[in-house]
JSON list of C-alpha atoms in Angstrom, two decimals:
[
{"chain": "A", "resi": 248, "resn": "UNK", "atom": "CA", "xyz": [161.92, 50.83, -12.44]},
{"chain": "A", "resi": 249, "resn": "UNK", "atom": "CA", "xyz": [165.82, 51.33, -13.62]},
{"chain": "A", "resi": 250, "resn": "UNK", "atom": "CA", "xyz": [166.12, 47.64, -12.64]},
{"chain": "A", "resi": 251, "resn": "UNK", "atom": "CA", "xyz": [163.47, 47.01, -15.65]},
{"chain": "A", "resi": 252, "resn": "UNK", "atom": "CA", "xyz": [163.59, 49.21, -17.83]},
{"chain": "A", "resi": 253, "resn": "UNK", "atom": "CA", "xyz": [166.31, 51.44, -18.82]},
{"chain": "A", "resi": 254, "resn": "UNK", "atom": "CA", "xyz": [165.62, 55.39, -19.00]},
{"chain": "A", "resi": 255, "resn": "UNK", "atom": "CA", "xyz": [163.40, 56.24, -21.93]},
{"chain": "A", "resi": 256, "resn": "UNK", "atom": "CA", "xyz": [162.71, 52.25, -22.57]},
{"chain": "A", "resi": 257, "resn": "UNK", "atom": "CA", "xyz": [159.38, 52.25, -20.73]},
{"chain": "A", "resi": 258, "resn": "UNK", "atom": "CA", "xyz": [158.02, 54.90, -22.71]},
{"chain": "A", "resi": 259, "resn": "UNK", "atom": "CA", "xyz": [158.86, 53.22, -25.90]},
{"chain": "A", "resi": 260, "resn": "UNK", "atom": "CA", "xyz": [157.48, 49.66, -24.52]},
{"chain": "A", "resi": 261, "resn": "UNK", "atom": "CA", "xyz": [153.71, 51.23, -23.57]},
{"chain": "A", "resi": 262, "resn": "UNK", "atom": "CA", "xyz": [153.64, 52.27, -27.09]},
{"chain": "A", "resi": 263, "resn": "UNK", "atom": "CA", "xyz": [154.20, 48.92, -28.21]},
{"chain": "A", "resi": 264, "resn": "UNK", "atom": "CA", "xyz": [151.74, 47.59, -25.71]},
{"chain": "A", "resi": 265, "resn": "UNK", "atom": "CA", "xyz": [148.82, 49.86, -27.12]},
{"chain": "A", "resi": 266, "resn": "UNK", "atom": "CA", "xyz": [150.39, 48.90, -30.76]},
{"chain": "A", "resi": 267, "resn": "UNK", "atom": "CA", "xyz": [148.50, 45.52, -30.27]},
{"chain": "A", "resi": 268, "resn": "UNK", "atom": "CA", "xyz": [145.08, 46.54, -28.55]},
{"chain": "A", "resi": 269, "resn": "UNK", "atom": "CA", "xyz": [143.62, 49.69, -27.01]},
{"chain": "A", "resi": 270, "resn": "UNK", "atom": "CA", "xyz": [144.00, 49.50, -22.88]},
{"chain": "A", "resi": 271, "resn": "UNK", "atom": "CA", "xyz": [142.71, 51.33, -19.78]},
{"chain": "A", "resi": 272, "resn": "UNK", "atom": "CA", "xyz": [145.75, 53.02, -17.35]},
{"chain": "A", "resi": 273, "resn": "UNK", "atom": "CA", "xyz": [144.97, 49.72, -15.05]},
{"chain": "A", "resi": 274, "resn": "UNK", "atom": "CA", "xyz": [145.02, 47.43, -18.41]},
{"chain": "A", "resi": 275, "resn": "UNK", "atom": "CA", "xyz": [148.65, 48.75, -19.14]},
{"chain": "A", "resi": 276, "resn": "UNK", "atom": "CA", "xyz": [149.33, 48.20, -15.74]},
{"chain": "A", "resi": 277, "resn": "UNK", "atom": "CA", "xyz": [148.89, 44.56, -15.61]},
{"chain": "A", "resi": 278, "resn": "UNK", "atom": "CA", "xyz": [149.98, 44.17, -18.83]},
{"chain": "A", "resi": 279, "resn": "UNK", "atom": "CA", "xyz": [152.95, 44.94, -17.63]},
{"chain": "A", "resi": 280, "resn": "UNK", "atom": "CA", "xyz": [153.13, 42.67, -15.12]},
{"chain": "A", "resi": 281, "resn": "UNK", "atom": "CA", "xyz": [152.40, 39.68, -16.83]},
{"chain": "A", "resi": 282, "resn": "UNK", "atom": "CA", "xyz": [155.02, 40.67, -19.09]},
{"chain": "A", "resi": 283, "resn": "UNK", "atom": "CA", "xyz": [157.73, 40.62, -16.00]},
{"chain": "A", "resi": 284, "resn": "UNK", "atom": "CA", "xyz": [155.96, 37.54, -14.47]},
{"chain": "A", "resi": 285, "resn": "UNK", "atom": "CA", "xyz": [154.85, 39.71, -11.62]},
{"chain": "A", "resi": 286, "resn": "UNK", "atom": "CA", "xyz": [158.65, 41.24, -10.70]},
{"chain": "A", "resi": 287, "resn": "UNK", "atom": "CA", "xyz": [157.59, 44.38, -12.09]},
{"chain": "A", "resi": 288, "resn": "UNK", "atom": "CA", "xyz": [154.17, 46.22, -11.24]},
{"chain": "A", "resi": 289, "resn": "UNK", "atom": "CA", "xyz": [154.51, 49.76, -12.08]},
{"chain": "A", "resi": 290, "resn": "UNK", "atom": "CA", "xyz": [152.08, 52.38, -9.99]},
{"chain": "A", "resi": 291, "resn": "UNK", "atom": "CA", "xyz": [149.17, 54.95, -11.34]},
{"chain": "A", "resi": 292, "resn": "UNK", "atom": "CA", "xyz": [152.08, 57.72, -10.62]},
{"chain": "A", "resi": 293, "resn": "UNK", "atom": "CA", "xyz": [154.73, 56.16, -12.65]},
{"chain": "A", "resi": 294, "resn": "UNK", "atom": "CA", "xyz": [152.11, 55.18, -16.26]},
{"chain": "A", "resi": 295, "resn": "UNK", "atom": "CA", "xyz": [149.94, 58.26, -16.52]},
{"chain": "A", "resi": 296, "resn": "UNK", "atom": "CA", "xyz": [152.17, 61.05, -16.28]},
{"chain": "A", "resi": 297, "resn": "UNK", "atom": "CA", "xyz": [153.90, 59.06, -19.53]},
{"chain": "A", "resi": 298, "resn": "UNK", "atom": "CA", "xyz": [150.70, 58.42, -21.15]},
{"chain": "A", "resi": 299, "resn": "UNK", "atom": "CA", "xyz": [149.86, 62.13, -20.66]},
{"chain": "A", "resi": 300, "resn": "UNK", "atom": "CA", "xyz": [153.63, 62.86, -22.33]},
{"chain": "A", "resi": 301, "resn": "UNK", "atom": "CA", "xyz": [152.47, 60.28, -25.20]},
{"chain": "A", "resi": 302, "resn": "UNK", "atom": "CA", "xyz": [149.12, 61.87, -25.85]},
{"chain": "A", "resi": 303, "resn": "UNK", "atom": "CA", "xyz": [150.81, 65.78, -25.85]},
{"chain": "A", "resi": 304, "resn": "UNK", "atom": "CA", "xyz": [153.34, 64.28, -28.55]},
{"chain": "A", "resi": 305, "resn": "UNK", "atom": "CA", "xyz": [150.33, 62.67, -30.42]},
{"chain": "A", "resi": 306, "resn": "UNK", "atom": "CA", "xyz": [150.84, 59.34, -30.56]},
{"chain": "A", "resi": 307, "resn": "UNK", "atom": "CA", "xyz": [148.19, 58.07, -28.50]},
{"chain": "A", "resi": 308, "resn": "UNK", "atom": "CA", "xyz": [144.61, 59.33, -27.74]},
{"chain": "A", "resi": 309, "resn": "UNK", "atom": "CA", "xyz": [142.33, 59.00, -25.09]},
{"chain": "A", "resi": 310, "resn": "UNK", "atom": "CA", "xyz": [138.21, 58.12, -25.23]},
{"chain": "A", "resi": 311, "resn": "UNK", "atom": "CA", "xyz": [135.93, 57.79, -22.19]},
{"chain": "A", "resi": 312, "resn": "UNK", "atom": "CA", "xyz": [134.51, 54.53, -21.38]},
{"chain": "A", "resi": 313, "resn": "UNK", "atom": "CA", "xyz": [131.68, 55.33, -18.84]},
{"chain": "A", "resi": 314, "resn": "UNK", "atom": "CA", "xyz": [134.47, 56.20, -15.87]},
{"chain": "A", "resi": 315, "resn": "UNK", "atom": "CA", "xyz": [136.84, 54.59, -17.55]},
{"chain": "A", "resi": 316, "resn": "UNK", "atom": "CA", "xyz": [139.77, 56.11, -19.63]},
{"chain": "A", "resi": 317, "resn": "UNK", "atom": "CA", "xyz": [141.15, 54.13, -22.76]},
{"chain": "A", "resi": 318, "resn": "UNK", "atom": "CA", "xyz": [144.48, 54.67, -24.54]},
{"chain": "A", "resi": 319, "resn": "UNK", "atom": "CA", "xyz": [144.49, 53.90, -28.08]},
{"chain": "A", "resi": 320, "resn": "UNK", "atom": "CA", "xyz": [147.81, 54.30, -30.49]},
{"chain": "A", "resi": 321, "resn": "UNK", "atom": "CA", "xyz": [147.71, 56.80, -33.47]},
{"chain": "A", "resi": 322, "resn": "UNK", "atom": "CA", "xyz": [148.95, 56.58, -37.06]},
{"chain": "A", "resi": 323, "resn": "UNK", "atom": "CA", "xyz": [152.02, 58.34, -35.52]},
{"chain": "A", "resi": 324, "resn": "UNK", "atom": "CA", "xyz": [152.48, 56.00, -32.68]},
{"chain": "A", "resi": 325, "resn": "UNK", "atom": "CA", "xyz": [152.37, 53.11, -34.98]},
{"chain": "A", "resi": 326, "resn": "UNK", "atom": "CA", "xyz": [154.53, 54.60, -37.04]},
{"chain": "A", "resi": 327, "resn": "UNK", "atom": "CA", "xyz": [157.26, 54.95, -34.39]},
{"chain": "A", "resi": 328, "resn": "UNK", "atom": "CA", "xyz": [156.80, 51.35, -32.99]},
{"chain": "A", "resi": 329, "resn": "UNK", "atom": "CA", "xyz": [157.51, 50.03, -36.20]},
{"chain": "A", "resi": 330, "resn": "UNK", "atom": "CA", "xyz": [160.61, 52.56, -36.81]},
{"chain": "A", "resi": 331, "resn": "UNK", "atom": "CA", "xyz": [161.98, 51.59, -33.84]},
{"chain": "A", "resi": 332, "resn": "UNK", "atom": "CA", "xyz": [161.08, 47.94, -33.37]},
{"chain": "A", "resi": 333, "resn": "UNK", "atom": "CA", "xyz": [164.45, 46.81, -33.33]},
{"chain": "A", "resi": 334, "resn": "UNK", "atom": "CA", "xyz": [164.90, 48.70, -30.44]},
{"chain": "A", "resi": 335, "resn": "UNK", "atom": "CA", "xyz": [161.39, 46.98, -28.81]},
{"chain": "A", "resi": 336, "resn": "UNK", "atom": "CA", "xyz": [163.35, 43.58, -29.31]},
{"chain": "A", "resi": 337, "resn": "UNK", "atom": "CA", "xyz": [166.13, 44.82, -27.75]},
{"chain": "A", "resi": 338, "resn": "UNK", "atom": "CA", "xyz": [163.65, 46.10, -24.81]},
{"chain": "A", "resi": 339, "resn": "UNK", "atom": "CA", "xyz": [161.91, 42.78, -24.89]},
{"chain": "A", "resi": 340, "resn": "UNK", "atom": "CA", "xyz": [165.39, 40.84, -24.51]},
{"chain": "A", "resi": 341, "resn": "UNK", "atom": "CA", "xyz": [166.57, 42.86, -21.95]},
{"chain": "A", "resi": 342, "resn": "UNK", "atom": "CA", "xyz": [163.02, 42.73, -19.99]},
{"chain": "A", "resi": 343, "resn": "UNK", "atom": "CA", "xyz": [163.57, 38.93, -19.76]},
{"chain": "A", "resi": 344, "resn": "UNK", "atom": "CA", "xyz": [167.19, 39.27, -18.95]},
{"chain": "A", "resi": 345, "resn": "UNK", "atom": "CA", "xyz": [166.07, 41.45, -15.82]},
{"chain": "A", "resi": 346, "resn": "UNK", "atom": "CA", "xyz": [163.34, 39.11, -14.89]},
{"chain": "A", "resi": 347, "resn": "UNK", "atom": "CA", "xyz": [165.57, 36.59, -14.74]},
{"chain": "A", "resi": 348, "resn": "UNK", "atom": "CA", "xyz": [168.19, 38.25, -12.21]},
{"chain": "A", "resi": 349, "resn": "UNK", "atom": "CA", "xyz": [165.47, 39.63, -10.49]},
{"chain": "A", "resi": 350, "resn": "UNK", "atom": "CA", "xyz": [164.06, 35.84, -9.69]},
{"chain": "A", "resi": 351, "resn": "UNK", "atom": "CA", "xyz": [167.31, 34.61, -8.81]},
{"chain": "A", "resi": 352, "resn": "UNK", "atom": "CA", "xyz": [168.19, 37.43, -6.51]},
{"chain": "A", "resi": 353, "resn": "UNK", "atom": "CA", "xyz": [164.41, 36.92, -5.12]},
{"chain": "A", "resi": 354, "resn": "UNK", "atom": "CA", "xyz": [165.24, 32.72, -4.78]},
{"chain": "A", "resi": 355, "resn": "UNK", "atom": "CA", "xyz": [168.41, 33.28, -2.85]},
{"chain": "A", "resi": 356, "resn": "UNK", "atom": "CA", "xyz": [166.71, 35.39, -0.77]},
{"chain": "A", "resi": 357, "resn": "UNK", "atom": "CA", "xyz": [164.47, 33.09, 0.45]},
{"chain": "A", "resi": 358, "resn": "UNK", "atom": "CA", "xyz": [166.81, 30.22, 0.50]},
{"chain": "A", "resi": 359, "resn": "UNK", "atom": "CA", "xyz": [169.07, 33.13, 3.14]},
{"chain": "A", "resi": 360, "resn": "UNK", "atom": "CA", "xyz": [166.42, 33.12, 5.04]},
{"chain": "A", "resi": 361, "resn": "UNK", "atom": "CA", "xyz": [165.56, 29.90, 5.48]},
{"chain": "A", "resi": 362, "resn": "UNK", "atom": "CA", "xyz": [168.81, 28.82, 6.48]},
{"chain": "A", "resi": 363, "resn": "UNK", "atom": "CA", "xyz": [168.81, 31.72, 9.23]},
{"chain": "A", "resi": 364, "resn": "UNK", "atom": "CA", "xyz": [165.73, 30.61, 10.17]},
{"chain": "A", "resi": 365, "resn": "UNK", "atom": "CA", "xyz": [166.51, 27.27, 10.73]},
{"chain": "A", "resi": 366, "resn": "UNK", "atom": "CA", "xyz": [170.09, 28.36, 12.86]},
{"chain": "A", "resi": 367, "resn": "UNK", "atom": "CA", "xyz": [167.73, 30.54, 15.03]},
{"chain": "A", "resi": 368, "resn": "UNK", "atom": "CA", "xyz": [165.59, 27.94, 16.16]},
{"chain": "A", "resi": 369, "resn": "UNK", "atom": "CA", "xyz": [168.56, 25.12, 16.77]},
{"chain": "A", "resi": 370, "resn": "UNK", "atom": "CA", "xyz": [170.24, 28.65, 18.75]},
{"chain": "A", "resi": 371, "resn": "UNK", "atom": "CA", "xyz": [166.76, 28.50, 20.45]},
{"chain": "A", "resi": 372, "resn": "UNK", "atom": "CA", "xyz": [166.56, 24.84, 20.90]},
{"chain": "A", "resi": 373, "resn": "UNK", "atom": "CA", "xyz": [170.32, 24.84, 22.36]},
{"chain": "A", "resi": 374, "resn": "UNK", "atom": "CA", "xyz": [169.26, 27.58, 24.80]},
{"chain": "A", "resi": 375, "resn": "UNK", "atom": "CA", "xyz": [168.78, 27.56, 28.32]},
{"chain": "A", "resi": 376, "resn": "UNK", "atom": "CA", "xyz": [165.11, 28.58, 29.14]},
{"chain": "A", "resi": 377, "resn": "UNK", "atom": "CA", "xyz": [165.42, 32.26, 30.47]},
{"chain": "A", "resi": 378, "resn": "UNK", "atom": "CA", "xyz": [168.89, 31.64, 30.55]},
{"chain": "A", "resi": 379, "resn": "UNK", "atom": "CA", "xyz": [168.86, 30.03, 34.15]},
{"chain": "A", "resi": 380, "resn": "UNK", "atom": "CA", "xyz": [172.39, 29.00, 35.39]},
{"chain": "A", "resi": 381, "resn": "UNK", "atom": "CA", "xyz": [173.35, 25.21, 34.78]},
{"chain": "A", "resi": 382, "resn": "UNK", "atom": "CA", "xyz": [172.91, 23.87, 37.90]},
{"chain": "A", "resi": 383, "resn": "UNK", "atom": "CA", "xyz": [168.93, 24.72, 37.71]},
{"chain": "A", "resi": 384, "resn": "UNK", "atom": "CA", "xyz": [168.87, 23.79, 33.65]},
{"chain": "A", "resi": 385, "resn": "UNK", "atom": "CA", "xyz": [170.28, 20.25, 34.45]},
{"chain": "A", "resi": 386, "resn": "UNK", "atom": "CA", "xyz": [167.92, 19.80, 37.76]},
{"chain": "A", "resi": 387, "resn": "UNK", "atom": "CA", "xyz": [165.06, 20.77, 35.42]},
{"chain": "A", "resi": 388, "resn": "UNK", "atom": "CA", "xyz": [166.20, 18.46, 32.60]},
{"chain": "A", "resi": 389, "resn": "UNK", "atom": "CA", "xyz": [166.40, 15.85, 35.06]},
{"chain": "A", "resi": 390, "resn": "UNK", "atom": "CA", "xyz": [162.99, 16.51, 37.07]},
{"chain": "A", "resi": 391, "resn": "UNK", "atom": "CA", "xyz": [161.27, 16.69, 33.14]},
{"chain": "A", "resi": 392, "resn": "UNK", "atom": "CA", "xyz": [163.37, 13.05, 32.73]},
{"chain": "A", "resi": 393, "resn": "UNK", "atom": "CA", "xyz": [161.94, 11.88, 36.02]},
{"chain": "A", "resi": 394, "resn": "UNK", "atom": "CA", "xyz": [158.13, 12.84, 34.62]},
{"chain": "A", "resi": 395, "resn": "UNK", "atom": "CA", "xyz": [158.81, 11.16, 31.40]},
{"chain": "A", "resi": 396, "resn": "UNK", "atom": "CA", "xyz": [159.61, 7.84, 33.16]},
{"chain": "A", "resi": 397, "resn": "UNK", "atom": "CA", "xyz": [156.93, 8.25, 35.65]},
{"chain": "A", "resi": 398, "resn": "UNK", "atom": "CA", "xyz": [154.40, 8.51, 32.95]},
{"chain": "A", "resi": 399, "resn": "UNK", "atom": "CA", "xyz": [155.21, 5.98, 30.95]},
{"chain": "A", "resi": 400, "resn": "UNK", "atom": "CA", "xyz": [155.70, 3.43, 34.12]},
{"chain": "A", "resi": 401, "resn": "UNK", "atom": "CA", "xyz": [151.66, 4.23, 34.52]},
{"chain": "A", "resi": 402, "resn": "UNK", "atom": "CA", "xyz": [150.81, 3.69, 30.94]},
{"chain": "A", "resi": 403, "resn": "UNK", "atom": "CA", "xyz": [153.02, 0.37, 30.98]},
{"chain": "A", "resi": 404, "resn": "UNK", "atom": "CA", "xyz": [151.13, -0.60, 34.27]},
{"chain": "A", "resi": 405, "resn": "UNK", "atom": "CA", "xyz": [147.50, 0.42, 32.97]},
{"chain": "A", "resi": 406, "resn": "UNK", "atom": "CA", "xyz": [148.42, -1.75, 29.61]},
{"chain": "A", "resi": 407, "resn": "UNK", "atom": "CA", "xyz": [149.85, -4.83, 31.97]},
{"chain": "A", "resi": 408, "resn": "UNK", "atom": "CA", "xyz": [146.72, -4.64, 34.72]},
{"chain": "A", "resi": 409, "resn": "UNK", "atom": "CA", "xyz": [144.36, -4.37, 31.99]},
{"chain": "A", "resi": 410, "resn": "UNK", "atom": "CA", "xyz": [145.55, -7.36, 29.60]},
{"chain": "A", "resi": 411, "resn": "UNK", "atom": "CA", "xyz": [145.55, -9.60, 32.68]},
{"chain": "A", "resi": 412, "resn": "UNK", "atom": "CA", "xyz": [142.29, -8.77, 33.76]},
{"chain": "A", "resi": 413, "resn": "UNK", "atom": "CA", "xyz": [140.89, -9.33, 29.97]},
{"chain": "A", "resi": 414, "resn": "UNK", "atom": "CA", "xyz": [142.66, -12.73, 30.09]},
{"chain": "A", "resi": 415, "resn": "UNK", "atom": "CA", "xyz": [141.35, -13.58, 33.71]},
{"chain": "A", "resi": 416, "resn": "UNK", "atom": "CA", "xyz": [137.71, -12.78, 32.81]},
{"chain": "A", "resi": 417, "resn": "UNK", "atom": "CA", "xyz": [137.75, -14.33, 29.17]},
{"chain": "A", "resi": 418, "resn": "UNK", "atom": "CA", "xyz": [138.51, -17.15, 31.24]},
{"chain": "A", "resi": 419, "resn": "UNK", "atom": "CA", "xyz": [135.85, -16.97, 33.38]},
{"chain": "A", "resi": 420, "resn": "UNK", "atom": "CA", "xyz": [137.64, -15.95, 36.75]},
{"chain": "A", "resi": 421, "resn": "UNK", "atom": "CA", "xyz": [136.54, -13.55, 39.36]},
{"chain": "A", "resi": 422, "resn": "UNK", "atom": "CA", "xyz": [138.84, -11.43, 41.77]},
{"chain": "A", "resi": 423, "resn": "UNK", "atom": "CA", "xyz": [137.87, -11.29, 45.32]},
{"chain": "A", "resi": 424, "resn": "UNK", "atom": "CA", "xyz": [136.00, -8.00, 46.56]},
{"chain": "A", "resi": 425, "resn": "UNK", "atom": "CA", "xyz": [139.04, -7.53, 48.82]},
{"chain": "A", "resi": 426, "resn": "UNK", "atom": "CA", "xyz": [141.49, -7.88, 46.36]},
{"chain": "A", "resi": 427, "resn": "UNK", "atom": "CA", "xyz": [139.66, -5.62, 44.30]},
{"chain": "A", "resi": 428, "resn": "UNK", "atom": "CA", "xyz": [138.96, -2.48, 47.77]},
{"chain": "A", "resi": 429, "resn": "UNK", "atom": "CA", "xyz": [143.13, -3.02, 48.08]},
{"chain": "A", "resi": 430, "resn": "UNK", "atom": "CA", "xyz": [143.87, -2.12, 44.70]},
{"chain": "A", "resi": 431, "resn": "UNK", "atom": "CA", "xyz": [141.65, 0.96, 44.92]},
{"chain": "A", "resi": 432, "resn": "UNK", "atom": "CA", "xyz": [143.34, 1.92, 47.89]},
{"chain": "A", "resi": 433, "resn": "UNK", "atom": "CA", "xyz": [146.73, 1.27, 46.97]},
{"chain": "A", "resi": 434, "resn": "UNK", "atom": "CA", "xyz": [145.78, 2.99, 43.36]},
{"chain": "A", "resi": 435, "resn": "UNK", "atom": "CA", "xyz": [144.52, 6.13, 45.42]},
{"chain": "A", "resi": 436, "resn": "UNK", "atom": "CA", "xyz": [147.29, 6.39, 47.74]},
{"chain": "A", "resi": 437, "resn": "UNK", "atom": "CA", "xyz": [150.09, 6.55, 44.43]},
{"chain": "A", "resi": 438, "resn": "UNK", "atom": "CA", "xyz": [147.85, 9.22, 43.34]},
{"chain": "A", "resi": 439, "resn": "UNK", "atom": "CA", "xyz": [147.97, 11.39, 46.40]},
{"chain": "A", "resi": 440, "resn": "UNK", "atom": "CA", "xyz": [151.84, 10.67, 46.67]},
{"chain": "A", "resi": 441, "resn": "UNK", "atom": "CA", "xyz": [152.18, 11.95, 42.89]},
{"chain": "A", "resi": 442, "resn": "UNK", "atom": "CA", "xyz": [150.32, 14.63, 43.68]},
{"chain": "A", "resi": 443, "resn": "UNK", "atom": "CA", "xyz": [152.19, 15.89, 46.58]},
{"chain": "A", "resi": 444, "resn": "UNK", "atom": "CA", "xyz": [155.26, 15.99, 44.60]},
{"chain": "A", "resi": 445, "resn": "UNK", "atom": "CA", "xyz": [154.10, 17.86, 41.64]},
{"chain": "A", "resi": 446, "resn": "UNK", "atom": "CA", "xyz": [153.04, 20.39, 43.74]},
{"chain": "A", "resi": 447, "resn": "UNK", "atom": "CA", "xyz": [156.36, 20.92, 45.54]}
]
C-alpha cells in the first residue's frame, strides 16, 4: 500500500470514493482498482478496518442490503471531502504518478526476463546433451548428420522412381515382372541393412 498511497491518504481517498455513490466493502474494492489500472487491489483486511474507523468518526454509515453491507457518506464526510479536496487532487496526482512507476518497473520486468529467458535456452541449445565428453557429442552429431542424409537420399529416390514410373505408364509402357520381383528384393534387402544399423 505505501507504494500507493501515502499514510493517512487512503483513508481520505475512500471518502471521496463514497462522496460520488454509496458502495459495498467489495464495490470500494474494485473501485479502487480501476482507479490504479489494476496495480493496486487492496484486501477485505486492509478497507474494513478503515471503514469501521470512518463510521466510529461519523462520516460514513452503514445499511444492510440482504447480506450485503453498503457504505454511504454523511453530511460530515462530505463536508471533509470538500474541505480537503485539494488534498484529493493532490492524492489523485500522485495515484497516477505511482501507477505509472509501478507499470514501468512491472514492463522492465518482463522485458528482464525475457532476455534471460532467451540466454537460457541458446545456454541450452549450446549444451552438450547430459554433458557427454566431446568425443561422443561430435560422434553423435555426426551419426544424427549421417540419418539426415540417409533420409533424405530415400525421399529423393521415392520422388525420382515414382516420376519415372508416372512418365513410363502415361506413355503406355509396361516393366517386366522380373524387373519389377528385383526391385522388391533389392528394396527389401536396403531395408534390412538399415535396419541392422539402427539397431547397433
Amino acid at each position: 500500500m505505501a507504494a500507493v498511497f501515502n499514510h493517512g491518504d487512503l483513508r481520505l481517498y475512500l471518502l471521496s470514493l463514497l462522496a460520488d455513490k454509496p458502495l459495498h466493502g467489495y464495490g470500494i474494492i474494485q473501485a479502487l482498482s480501476e482507479r490504479t489500472g489494476g496495480t493496486y487491489t487492496p484486501s477485505a483486511g486492509t478497507i474494513y478496518p478503515r471503514l469501521a474507523k470512518l463510521e466510529d468518526e461519523g462520516l460514513v454509515t452503514k445499511t444492510q442490503d440482504g447480506r450485503t453491507t453498503v457504505y454511504e457518506i454523511t453530511d460530515a464526510g462530505r463536508a471533509e471531502v470538500e474541505r480537503r479536496a485539494d488534498e484529493i487532487a493532490g492524492i489523485q496526482e500522485g495515484l497516477g504518478d505511482s501507477v505509472r512507476t509501478i507499470a514501468d518497473g512491472v514492463r522492465r520486468d518482463v522485458q528482464d526476463a525475457m532476455k534471460s529467458l532467451r540466454a537460457d535456452l541458446a545456454a541450452a541449445a549450446a549444451q552438450p546433451v547430459a554433458d557427454e565428453p566431446e568425443p561422443e557429442r561430435d560422434a553423435r552429431a555426426a551419426a544424427r548428420a549421417q540419418l539426415q542424409r540417409t533420409e533424405a537420399k530415400l525421399q529423393q529416390f521415392r520422388s525420382t522412381v515414382r516420376a519415372d514410373l508416372r512418365t513410363h505408364i502415361a506413355r503406355g509402357g509396361s516393366l517386366p515382372p522380373e524387373l519389377v520381383d528385383a526391385v522388391g528384393r533389392d528394396l527389401d534387402a536396403i531395408v534390412t541393412r538399415l535396419r541392422d544399423a539402427l539397431s547397433r
